[in-house]
XYZ file of C-alpha atoms in Angstrom:
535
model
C -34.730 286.057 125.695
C -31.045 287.536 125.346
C -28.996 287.514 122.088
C -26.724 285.296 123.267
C -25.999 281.346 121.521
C -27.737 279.032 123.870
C -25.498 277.669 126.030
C -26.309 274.252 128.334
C -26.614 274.614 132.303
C -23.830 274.782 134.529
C -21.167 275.751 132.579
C -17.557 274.786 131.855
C -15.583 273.749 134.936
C -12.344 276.072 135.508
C -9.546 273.255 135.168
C -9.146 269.517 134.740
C -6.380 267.017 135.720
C -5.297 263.734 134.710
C -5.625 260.867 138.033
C -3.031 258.352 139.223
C -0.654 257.594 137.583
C -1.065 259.226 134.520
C -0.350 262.654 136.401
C 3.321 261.485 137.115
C 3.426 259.611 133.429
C 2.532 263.014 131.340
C 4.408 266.317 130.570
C 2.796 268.787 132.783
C 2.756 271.268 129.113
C -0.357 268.790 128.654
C -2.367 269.907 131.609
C -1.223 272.834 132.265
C 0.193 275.796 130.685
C 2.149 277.107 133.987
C 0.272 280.117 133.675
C 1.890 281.227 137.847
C 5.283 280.930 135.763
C 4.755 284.725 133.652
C 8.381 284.190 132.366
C 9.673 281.560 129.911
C 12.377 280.089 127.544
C 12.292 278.061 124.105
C 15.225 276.707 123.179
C 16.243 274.845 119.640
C 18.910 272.531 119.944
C 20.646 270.714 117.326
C 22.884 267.658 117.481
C 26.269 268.077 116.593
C 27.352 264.565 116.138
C 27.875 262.689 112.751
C 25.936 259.877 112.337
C 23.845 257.434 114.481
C 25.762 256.451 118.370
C 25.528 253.036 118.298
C 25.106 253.705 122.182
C 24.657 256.924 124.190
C 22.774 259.027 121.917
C 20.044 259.728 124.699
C 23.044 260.270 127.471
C 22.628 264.215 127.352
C 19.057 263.423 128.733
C 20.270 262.005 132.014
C 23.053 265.427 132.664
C 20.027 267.583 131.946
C 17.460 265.506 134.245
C 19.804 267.110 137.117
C 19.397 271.118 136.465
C 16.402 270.884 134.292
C 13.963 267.928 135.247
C 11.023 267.655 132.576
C 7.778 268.977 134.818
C 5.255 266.080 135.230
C 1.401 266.771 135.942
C 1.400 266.036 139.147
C 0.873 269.730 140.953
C 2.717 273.020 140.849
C 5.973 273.239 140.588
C 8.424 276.465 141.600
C 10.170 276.188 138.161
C 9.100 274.006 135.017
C 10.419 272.414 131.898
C 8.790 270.574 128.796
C 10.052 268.934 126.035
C 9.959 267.565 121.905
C 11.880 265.464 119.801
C 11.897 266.150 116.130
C 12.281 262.963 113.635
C 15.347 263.722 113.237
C 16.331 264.021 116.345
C 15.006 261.287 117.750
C 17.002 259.030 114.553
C 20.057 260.696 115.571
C 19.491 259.146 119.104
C 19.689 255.980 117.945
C 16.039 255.437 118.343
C 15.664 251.726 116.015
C 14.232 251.803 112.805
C 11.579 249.985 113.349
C 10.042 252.213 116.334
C 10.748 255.153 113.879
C 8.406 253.564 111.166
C 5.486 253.266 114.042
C 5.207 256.839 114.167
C 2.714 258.949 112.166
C 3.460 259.323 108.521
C 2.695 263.687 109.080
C 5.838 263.369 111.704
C 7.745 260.989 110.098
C 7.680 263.180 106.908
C 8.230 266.399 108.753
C 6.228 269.440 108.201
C 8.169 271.153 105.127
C 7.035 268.150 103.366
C 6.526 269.738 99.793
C 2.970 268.881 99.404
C 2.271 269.783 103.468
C 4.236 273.081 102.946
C 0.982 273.584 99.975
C -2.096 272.443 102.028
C -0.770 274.724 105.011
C -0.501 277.819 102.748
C 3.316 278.362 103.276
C 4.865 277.350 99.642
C 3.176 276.706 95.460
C 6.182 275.166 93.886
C 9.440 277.043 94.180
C 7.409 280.225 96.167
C 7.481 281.044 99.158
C 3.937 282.617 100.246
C 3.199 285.927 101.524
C 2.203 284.037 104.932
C 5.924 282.997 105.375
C 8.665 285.736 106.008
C 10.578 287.405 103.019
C 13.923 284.831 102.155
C 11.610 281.546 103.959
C 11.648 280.065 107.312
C 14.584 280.372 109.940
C 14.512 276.743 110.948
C 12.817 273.146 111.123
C 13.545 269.856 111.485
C 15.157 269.416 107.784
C 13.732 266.010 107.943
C 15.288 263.758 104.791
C 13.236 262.651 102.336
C 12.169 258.928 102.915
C 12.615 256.171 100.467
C 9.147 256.679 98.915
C 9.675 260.255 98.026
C 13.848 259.404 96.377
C 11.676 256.687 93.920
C 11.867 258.093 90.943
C 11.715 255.193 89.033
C 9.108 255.644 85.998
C 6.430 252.498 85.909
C 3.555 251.154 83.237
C 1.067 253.089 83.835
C 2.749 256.883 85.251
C 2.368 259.578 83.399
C 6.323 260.284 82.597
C 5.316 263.754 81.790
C 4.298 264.464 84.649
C 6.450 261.836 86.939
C 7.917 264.783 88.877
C 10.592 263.900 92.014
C 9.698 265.265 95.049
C 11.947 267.993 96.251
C 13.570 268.355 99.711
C 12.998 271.705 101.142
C 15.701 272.697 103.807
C 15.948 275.360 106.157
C 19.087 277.662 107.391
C 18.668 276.186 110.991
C 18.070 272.166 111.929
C 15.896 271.993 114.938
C 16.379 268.555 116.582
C 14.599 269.478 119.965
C 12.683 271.790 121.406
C 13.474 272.805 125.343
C 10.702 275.207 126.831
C 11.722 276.528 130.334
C 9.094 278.679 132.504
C 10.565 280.908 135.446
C 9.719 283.669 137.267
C 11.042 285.855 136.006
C 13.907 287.264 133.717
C 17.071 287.396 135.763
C 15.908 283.448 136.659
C 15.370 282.677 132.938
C 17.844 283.723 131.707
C 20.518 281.978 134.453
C 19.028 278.738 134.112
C 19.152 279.100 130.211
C 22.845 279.629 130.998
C 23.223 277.021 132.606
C 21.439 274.410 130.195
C 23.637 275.981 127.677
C 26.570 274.807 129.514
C 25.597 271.223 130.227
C 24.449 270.116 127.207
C 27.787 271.368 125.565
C 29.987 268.692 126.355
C 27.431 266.586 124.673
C 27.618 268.349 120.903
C 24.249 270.006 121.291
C 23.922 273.481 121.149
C 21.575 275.964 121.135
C 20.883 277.023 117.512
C 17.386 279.309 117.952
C 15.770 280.767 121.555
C 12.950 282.507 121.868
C 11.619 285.064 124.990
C 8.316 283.732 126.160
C 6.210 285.785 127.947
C 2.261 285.568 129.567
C 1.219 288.255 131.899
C -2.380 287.551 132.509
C -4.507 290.835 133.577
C -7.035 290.752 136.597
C -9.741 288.217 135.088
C -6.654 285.506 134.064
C -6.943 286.448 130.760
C -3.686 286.306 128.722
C -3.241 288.751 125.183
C -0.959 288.567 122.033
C 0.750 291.209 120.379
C -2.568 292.630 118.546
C -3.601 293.041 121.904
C -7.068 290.627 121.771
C -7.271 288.382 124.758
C -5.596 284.829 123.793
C -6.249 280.825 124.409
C -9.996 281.556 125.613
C -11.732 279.167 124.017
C -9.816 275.509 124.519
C -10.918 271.568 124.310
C -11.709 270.222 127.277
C -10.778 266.260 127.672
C -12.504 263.841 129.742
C -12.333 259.949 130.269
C -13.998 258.416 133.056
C -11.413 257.778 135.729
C -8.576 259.878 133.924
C -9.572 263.130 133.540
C -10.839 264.084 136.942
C -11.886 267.409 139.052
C -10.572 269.279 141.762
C -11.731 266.898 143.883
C -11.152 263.805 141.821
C -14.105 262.830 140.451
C -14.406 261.965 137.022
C -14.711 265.276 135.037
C -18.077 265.110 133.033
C -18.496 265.145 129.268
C -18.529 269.327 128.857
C -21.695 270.271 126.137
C -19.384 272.558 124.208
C -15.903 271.687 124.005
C -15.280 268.262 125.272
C -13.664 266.388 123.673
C -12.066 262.105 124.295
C -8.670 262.172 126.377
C -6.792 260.643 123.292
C -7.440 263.690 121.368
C -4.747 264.907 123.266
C -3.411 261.796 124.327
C -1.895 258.914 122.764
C -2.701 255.362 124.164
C -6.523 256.694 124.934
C -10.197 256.818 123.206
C -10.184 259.148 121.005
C -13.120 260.734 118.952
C -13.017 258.030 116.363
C -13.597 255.580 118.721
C -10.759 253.951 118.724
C -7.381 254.269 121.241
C -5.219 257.325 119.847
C -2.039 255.319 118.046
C 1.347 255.890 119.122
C 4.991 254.540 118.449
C 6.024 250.916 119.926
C 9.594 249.730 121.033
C 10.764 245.762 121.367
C 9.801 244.598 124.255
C 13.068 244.607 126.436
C 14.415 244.912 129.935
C 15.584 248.191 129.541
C 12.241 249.408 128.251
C 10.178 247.806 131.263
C 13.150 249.808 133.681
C 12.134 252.882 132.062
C 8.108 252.619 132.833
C 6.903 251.646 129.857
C 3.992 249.159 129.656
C 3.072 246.295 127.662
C 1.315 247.131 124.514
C -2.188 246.007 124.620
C -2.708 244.659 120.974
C 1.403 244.956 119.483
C 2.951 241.424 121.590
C 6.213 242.003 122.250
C 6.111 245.171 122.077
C 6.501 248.007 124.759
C 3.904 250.837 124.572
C 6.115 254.163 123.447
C 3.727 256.498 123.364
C 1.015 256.066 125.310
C 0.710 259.554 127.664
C 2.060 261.178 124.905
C 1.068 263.530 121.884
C 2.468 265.048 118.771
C 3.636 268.955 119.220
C 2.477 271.581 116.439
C 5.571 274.163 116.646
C 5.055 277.464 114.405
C 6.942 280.622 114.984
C 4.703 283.336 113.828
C 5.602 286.988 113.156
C 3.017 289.617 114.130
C 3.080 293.277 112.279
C 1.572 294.923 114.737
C 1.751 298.372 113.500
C 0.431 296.973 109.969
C -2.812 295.224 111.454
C -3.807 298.210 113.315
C -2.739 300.506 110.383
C -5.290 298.343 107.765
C -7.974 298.500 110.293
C -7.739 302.120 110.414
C -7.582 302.822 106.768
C -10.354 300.440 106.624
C -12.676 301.569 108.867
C -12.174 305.220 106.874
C -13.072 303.691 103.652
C -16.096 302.735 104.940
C -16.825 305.632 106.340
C -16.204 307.979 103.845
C -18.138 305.579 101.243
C -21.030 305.047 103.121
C -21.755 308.157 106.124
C -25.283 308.080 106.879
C -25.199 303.957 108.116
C -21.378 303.682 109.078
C -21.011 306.739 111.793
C -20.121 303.467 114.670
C -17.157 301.546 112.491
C -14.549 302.377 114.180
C -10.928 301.212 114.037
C -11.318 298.988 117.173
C -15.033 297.720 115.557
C -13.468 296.585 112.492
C -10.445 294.441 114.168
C -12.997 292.922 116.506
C -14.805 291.735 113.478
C -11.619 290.143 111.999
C -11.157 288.575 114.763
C -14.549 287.674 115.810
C -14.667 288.510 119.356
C -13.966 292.302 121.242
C -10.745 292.976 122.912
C -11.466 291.648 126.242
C -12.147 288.344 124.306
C -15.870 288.334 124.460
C -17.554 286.851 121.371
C -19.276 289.382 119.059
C -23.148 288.756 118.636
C -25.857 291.055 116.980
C -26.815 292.683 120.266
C -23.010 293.371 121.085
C -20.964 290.859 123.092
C -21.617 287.690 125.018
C -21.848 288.157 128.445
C -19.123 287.470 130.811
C -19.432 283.565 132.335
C -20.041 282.644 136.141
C -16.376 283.213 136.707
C -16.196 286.436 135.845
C -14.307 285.457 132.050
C -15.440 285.633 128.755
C -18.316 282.897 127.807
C -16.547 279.860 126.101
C -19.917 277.337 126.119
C -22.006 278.802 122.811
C -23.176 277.475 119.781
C -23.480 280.090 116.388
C -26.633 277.803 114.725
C -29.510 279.428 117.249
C -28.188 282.788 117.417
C -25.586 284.132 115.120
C -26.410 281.517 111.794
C -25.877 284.310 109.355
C -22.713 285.890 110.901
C -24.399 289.340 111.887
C -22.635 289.943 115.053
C -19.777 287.259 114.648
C -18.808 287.403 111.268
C -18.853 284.125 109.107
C -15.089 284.693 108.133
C -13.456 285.889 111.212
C -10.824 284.398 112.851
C -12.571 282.665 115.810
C -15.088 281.289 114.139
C -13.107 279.568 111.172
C -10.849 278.058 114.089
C -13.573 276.458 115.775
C -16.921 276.775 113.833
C -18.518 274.729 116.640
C -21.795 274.041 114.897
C -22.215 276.816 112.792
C -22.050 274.883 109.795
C -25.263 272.751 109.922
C -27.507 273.124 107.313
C -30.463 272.983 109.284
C -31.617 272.729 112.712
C -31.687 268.821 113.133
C -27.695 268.994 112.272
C -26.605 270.945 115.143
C -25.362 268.222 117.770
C -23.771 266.452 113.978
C -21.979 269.508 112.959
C -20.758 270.344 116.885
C -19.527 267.082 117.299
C -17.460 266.776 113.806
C -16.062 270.230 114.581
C -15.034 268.683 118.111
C -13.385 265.750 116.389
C -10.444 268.554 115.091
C -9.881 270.232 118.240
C -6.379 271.113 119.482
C -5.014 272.157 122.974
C -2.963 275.472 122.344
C 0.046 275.831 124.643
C 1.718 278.832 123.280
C 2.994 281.973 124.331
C 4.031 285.520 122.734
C 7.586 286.462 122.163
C 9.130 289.533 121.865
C 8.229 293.265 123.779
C 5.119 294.421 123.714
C 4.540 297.292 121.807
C 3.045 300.536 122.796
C -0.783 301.698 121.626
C -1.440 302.844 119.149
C 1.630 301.059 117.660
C 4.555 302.277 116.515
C 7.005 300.574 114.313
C 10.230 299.846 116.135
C 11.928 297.651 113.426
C 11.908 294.239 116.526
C 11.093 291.117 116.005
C 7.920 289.658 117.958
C 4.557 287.315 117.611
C 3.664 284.130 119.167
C 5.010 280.817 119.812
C 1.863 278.853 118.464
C 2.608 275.459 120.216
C -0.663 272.907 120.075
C -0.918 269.190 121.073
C -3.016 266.522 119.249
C -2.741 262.725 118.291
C -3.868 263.098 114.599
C -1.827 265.712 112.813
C -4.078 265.356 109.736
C -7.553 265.204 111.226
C -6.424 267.720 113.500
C -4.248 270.765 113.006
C -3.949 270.185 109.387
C -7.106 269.764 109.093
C -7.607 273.181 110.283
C -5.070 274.828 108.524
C -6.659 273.558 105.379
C -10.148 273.318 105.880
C -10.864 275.717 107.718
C -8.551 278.349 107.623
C -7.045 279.095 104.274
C -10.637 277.132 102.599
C -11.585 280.496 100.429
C -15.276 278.985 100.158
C -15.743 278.313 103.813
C -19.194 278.613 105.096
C -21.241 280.108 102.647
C -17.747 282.624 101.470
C -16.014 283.104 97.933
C -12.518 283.434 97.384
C -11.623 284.452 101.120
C -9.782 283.142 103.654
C -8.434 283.697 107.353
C -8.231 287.792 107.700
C -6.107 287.058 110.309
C -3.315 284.469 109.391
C -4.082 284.221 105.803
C -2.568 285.754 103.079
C -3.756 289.168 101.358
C -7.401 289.224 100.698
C -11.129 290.131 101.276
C -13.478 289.797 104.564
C -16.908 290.282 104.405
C -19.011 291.668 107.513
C -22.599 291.225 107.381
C -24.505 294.055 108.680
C -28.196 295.505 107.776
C -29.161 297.020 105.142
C -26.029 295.907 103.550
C -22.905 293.571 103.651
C -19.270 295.018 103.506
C -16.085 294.394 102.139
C -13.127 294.942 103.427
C -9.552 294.204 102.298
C -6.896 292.960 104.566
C -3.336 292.547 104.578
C -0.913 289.793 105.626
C -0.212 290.363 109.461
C 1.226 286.861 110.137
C 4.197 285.129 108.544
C 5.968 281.463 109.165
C 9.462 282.086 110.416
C 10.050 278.525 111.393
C 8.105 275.082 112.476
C 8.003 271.511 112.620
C 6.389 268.685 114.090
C 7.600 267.345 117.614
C 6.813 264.103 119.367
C 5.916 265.429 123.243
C 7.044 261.561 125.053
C 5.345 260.720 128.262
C 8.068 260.690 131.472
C 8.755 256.486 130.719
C 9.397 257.794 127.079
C 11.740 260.255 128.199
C 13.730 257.630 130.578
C 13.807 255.252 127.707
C 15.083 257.764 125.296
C 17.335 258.722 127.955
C 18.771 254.834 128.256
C 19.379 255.229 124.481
């Protein structure tokens, strides 16, 4: 028998798509993350107007339809374009108050909510946390603080010592959209960002923030961030009989691993819970039915907003490259020199691997060595760590990949398994980000510029979901079986701990990734965009 986690027959399949019509109704970001387009674009706008438009708020929509069409999910496309809408942003449009209060209370609050900022480990109190860059973030949404939070009014049975207001935390930057462009390459980027530019200046909005996105995938279509580990390996795959089909358009099965309910992803479907994925509603009106959207199935008289749709996790995230590989270096000597006769293979590549949990070609560390490659020639995405790898001793407990997605690592015994998978499943997230910035030379040198990833993932439940993760997962210092330690990767200064026979180590780490700037974005559906376009 091999050392690798069982895995069931068959395998994942290499790509899924959504059937008629919800291919021409959805973002194409959803489906696809144009991986054939190597070059891309973000860009932050902010609206300049004062105030609410009692009409035309959503008119800039319809001038930038004509150079830069959102991308559907229909096929391939020679160019593409996605796009969010910030709270904020979408109040400024004139979007009515009563389709703002439909949306999720985590978007509706923005997330530099005070408490939010604490359970993602970016702010305690008036700090700032080693995870965010030195002075705080660039830019968010600088969503207001809704009626709720301004009560300050002190009742029977509150403790008045510690009644405390809640405070608004602002950023340098307002982000009311987010425009991501994918080209082919630079020169074309870069005119069609001029271009955008130009339209949408007549209109008050300008471009406050950009980012250079880049993904150059080597030989095996494997895509790798700054650190230099292959990235977005291991991703939820949806499926929803007659929805989520195959190449050749039959329903997509349920995948053993990683599937996971279309409304995971997508509002207005099942979702893991059970239960169709909530979204925002509109009054049911002419100009609504003009746009696409359809009848709400349980909200009469109401149009359905959101269904096709999904909320937009936005986090600009610095890399130190030169630090990461620095710590693993100086770790790997520590060890070394304290323990020679049982440490002669840890190696500065070894120990990074083990933060991360998987080698640089992305295969996932086990205690023979790596999982073997899949049937497609890329690293193995359908394991479990229960049968094979319980006790960490090839993929350690604490690293990075398996905190993410602890699949079902995390049962107690063996009848928990298929539990433990599944409720890990239930807080999946589809990652559609990309690096920015050059890529630095090996071994890494500093060069005093700015790069690190655009971490951009979609769900329908920003608290069972990516906060969930953040929290729970993440940053938890007692996760599985640990004390006092958190992500080695994205957390803040600590301890890891790598299992290995006769003895366990412990290594300290360093903060390699800081917050520059996030928010939350609705991502509409393509009869949510013409709506918001007829605003």
């Amino acid at each position: 028998m091999d050392q690798r986690p069982v895995s069931e027959p068959g395998g994942s399949p290499p790509s899924w798509h959504l059937a008629k019509p919800h291919d021409t109704l959805t973002q194409g970001l959803v489906v696809s993350g144009f991986a054939s387009l190597p070059t891309g674009r973000a860009l932050f706008l902010e609206f300049g107007w004062k105030g609410v438009p009692r009409k035309g708020g959503g008119a800039w929509l319809q001038k930038l339809a004509e150079i830069a069409p959102v991308t559907d999910a229909d096929g391939r496309d020679a160019k593409c374009a996605a796009m969010g809408f910030t709270f904020e942003g979408l109040r400024k449009m004139g979007l009515n108050k009563n389709t703002l209060a439909s949306f999720d209370r985590p978007f509706k609050e923005g997330m530099f909510q005070e408490d939010r900022l604490r359970r993602l480990g970016d702010r305690r109190g008036e700090e700032w946390l080693q995870t965010v860059i030195p002075g705080g973030p660039k830019w968010s949404g600088n969503t207001p603080l809704d009626d709720a939070a301004r009560d300050d009014e002190v009742r029977a049975f509150d403790d008045i010592a510690q009644h405390d207001v809640e405070q608004r935390i602002k950023t340098p930057v307002t982000v009311h959209a987010l425009l991501m462009l994918y080209e082919k390459d630079e020169e074309s980027a870069e005119a069609w960002c001029a271009q955008v530019s130009a339209a949408l200046a007549p209109f008050e909005i300008t471009v406050v923030h950009r980012l250079p996105l880049d993904l150059r995938l080597d030989d095996h279509g494997i895509a790798r961030e700054h650190f230099g580990f292959a990235d977005g390996i291991s991703q939820p795959v949806p499926y929803e009989d007659g929805v989520v089909v195959d190449k050749s358009g039959q329903s997509a099965p349920k995948d053993y691993w990683n599937g996971v309910p279309l409304g995971e992803v997508l509002m207005g479907h099942m979702n893991g819970h059970h239960e169709i994925a909530p979204g925002p509603v509109v009054p049911d009106t002419p100009e609504g039915r003009d746009a696409g959207l359809p009848a709400h199935p349980k909200a009469e008289g109401f149009l359905d907003l959101g269904l096709d749709g999904s909320y937009m996790v936005v986090r600009e995230l610095k890399q130190d490259v030169p630090a990461f590989w620095e710590s693993m270096r100086k770790g790997a000597e520590r060890i070394r020199t304290s323990d020679p006769e049982h440490s002669a293979h840890v190696t500065t590549t070894w120990l990074a691997e083990r933060v991360i949990g998987r080698d640089t070609k992305g295969n996932l560390l086990c205690p023979a060595g790596v999982l073997p490659v899949d049937r497609y020639g890329q690293p193995d995405n359908d394991f479990g760590f229960f049968d094979r790898d319980f006790r960490g001793r090839g993929c350690p407990l604490g690293s990075h990949v398996r905190r993410a997605n602890p699949r079902d690592g995390l049962a107690p015994k063996p009848g928990d398994k298929q539990t433990l998978l599944d409720a890990a499943n239930s807080h999946r997230i589809l990652r559609r980000g990309r690096k920015y910035g050059e890529t630095i030379s090996m071994p890494p040198v500093e060069d005093g510029k700015d790069r690190g990833l655009l971490f951009v993932a979609l769900n329908t439940d920003l608290t069972r979901q990516f906060e969930f993760i953040q929290q729970t997962w993440l940053l938890n210092s007692n996760f599985a079986f640990l004390y006092d330690e958190t992500d080695p990767l994205v957390g803040p200064k600590g301890t890891m701990t790598i299992p290995e026979d006769p003895l366990r180590r412990i290594v300290n780490v360093e903060t390699f990734v800081q917050m520059a700037g996030g928010e939350y974005f609705f991502l509409p559906s393509m009869p949510a965009l013409r709506y918001l376009a007829g605003l």
